[in-house]
Tab-separated table of C-alpha atoms in Angstrom:
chain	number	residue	atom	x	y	z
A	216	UNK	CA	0.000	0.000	0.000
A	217	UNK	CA	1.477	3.463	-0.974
A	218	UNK	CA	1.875	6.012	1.601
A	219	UNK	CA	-0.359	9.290	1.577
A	220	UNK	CA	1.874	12.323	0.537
A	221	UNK	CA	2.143	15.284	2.217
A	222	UNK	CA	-0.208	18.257	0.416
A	223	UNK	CA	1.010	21.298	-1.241
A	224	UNK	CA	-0.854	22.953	1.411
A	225	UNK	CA	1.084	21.449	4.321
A	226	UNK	CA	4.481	22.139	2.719
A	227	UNK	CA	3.358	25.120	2.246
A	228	UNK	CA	2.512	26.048	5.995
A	229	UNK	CA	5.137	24.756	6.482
A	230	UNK	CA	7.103	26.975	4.877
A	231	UNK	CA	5.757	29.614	6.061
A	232	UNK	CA	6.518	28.336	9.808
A	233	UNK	CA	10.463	27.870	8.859
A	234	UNK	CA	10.586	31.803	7.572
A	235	UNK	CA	8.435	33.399	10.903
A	236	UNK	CA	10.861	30.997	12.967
A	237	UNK	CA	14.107	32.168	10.662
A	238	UNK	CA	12.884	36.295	10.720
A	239	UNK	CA	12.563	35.370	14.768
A	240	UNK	CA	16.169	33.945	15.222
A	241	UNK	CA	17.659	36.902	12.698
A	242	UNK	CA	15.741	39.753	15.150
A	243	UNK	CA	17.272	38.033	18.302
A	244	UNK	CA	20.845	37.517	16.275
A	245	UNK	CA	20.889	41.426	16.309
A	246	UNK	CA	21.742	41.886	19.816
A	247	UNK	CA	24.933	39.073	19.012
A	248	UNK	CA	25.488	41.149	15.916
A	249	UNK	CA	26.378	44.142	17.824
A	250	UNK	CA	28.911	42.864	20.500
A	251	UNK	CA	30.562	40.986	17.390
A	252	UNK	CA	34.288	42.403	16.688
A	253	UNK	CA	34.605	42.222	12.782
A	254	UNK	CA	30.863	41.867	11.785
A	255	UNK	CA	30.947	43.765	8.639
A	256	UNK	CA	33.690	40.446	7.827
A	257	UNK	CA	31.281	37.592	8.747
A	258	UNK	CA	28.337	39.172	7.411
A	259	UNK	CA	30.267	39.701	4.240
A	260	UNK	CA	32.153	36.280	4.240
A	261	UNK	CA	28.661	34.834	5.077
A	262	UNK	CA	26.769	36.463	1.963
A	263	UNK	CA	29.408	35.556	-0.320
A	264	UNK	CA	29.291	31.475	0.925
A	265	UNK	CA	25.414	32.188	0.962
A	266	UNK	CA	25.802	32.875	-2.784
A	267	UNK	CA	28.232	29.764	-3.353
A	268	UNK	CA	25.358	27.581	-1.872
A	269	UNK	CA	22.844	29.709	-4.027
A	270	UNK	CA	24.787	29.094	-7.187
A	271	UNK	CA	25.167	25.277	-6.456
A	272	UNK	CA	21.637	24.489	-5.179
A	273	UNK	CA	20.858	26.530	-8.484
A	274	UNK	CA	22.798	24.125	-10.723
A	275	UNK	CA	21.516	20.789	-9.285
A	276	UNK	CA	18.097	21.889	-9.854
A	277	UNK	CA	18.661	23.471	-13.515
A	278	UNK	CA	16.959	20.402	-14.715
A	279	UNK	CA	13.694	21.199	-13.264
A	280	UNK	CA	14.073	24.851	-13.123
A	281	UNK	CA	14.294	24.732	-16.982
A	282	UNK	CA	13.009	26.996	-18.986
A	283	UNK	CA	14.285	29.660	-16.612
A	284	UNK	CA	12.106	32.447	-18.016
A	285	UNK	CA	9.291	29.933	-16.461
A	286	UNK	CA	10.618	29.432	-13.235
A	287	UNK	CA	12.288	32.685	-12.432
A	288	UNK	CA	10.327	33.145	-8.860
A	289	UNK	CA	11.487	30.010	-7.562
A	290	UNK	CA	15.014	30.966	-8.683
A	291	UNK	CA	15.230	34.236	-7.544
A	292	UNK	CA	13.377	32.844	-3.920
A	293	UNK	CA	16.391	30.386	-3.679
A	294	UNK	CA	19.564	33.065	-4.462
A	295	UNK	CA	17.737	35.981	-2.077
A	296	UNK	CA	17.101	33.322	0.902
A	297	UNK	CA	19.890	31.946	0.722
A	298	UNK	CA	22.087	35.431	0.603
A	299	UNK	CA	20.112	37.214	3.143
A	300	UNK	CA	20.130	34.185	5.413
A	301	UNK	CA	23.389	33.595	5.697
A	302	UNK	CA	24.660	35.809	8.166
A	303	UNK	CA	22.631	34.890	10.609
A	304	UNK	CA	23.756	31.345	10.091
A	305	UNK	CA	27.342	32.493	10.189
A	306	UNK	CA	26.588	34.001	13.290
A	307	UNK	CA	25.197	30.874	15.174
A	308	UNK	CA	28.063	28.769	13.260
A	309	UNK	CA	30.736	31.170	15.115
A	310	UNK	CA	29.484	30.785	18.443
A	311	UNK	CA	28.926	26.856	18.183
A	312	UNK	CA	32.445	26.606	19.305
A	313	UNK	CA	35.103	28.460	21.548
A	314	UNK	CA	36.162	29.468	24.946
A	315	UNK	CA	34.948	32.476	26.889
A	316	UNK	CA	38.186	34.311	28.256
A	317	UNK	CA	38.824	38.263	30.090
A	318	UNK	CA	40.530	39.962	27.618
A	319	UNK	CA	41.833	43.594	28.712
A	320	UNK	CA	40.101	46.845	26.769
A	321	UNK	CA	40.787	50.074	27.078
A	322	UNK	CA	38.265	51.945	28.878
A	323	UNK	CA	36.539	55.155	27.041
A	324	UNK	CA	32.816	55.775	28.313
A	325	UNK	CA	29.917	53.676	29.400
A	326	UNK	CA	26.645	55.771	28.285
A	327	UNK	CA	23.103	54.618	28.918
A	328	UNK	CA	21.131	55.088	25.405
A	329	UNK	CA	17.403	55.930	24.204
A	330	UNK	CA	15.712	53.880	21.904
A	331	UNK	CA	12.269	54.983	21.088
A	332	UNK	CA	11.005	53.958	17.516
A	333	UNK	CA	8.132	56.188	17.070
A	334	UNK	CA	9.725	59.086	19.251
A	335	UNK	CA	8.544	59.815	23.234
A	336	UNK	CA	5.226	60.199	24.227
A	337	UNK	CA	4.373	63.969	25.781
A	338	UNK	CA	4.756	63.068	29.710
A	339	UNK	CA	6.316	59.738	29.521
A	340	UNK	CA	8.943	58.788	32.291
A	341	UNK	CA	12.267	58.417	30.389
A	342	UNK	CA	13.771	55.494	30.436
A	343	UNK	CA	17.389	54.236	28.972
A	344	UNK	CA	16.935	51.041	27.005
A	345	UNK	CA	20.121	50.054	27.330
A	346	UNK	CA	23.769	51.166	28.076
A	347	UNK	CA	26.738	51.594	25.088
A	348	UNK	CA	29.750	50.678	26.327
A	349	UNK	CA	33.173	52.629	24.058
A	350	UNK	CA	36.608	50.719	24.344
A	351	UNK	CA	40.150	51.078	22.580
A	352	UNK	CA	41.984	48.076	21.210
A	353	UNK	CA	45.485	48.615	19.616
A	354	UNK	CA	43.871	51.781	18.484
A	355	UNK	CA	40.869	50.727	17.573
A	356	UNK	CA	37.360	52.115	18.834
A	357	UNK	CA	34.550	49.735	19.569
A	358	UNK	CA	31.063	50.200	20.740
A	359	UNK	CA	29.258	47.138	22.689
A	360	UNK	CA	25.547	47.416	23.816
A	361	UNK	CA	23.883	45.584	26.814
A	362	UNK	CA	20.780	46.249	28.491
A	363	UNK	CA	21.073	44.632	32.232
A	364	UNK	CA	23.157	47.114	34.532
A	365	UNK	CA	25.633	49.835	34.693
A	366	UNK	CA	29.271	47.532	34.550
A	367	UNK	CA	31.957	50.302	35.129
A	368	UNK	CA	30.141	52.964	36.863
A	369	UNK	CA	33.407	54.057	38.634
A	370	UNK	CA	35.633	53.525	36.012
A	371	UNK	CA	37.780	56.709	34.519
A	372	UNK	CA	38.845	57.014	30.774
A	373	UNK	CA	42.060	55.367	30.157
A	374	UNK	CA	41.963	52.618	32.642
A	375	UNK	CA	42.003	49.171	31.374
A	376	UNK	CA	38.550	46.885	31.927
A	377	UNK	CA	38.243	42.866	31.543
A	378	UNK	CA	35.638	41.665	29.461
A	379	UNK	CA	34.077	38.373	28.714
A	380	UNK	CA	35.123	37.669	25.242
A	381	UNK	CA	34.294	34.385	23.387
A	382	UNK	CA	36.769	33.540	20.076
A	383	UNK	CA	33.948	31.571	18.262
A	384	UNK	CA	34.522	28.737	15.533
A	385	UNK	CA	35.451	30.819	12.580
A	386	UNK	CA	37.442	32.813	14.541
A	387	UNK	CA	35.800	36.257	15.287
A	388	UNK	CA	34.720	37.913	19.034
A	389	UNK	CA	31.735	37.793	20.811
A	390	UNK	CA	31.874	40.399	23.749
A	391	UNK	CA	29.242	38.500	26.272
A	392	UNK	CA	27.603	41.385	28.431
A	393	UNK	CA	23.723	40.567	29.652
């Protein structure tokens, strides 16, 4: 007796379950995305592999996908998921693997920040929605965000601060403040 296939319907929910549960992992990848020294590099690095997969998932399908003047949705749906995807899976491949260590920063300013989307309400208490922490590193300026508590509220510009960093699988950090 043949099994009952799944309906285009089904695989079509779906579908449509894996992209609300992919658009929920990118928005909550955001907050990794900022504490991540050399982002613009894995987001890069990631969109160019993301286009390597494209192109190769791409060429084992040409046999269906031909004509490709017929099938230029699905085609287009592949290379655009698969490029705009792939940071965020280069961002949970990174931290798969490593060690969190103190590594030594140089201390510039710890500011508490406003982030209102649609602007304040007339009367509404004021309320930070997170602090921005500013560090030196062999001369270079970084900017981490966290939104739990005030770390270096004594701290003076110039002195040197230990933060949790973790050196992920391909090799990039992940400054780990709550």
């Amino acid at each position: 007796m043949q099994q009952p296939r799944l309906s285009i319907q089904a695989l079509a929910f779906a579908g449509v379950l894996l992209f609300f549960a992919l658009i929920w992992l990118y928005t909550r990848e955001f907050k990794i995305f900022t504490n991540t020294i050399g982002v613009r590099n894995l987001a890069l690095g990631a969109m160019l592999a993301g286009a390597i997969v494209a192109a190769a998932v791409l060429y084992a399908l040409r046999n269906r996908l031909t004509p490709w003047e017929n099938h230029l949705p699905e085609t287009l749906t592949i290379a655009v998921f698969c490029v705009l995807f792939a940071p965020l899976f280069g961002s949970l491949l990174n931290r798969a693997g490593g060690v969190t260590e103190y590594q030594p920063f140089v201390f510039v300013s710890e500011m508490p920040y406003l982030a209102a989307g649609y602007g304040l309400i007339k009367g509404e208490k004021i309320k930070p929605s997170g602090i921005r922490l500013t560090v030196k590193e062999h001369d270079r300026t970084y900017r981490f965000q966290y939104q739990k508590q005030v770390y270096f509220p004594l701290t003076k510009p110039g002195e040197t601060v230990l933060l949790p960093v973790r050196k992920g699988l391909l090799g990039l950090r992940v400054v780990e403040l709550k």
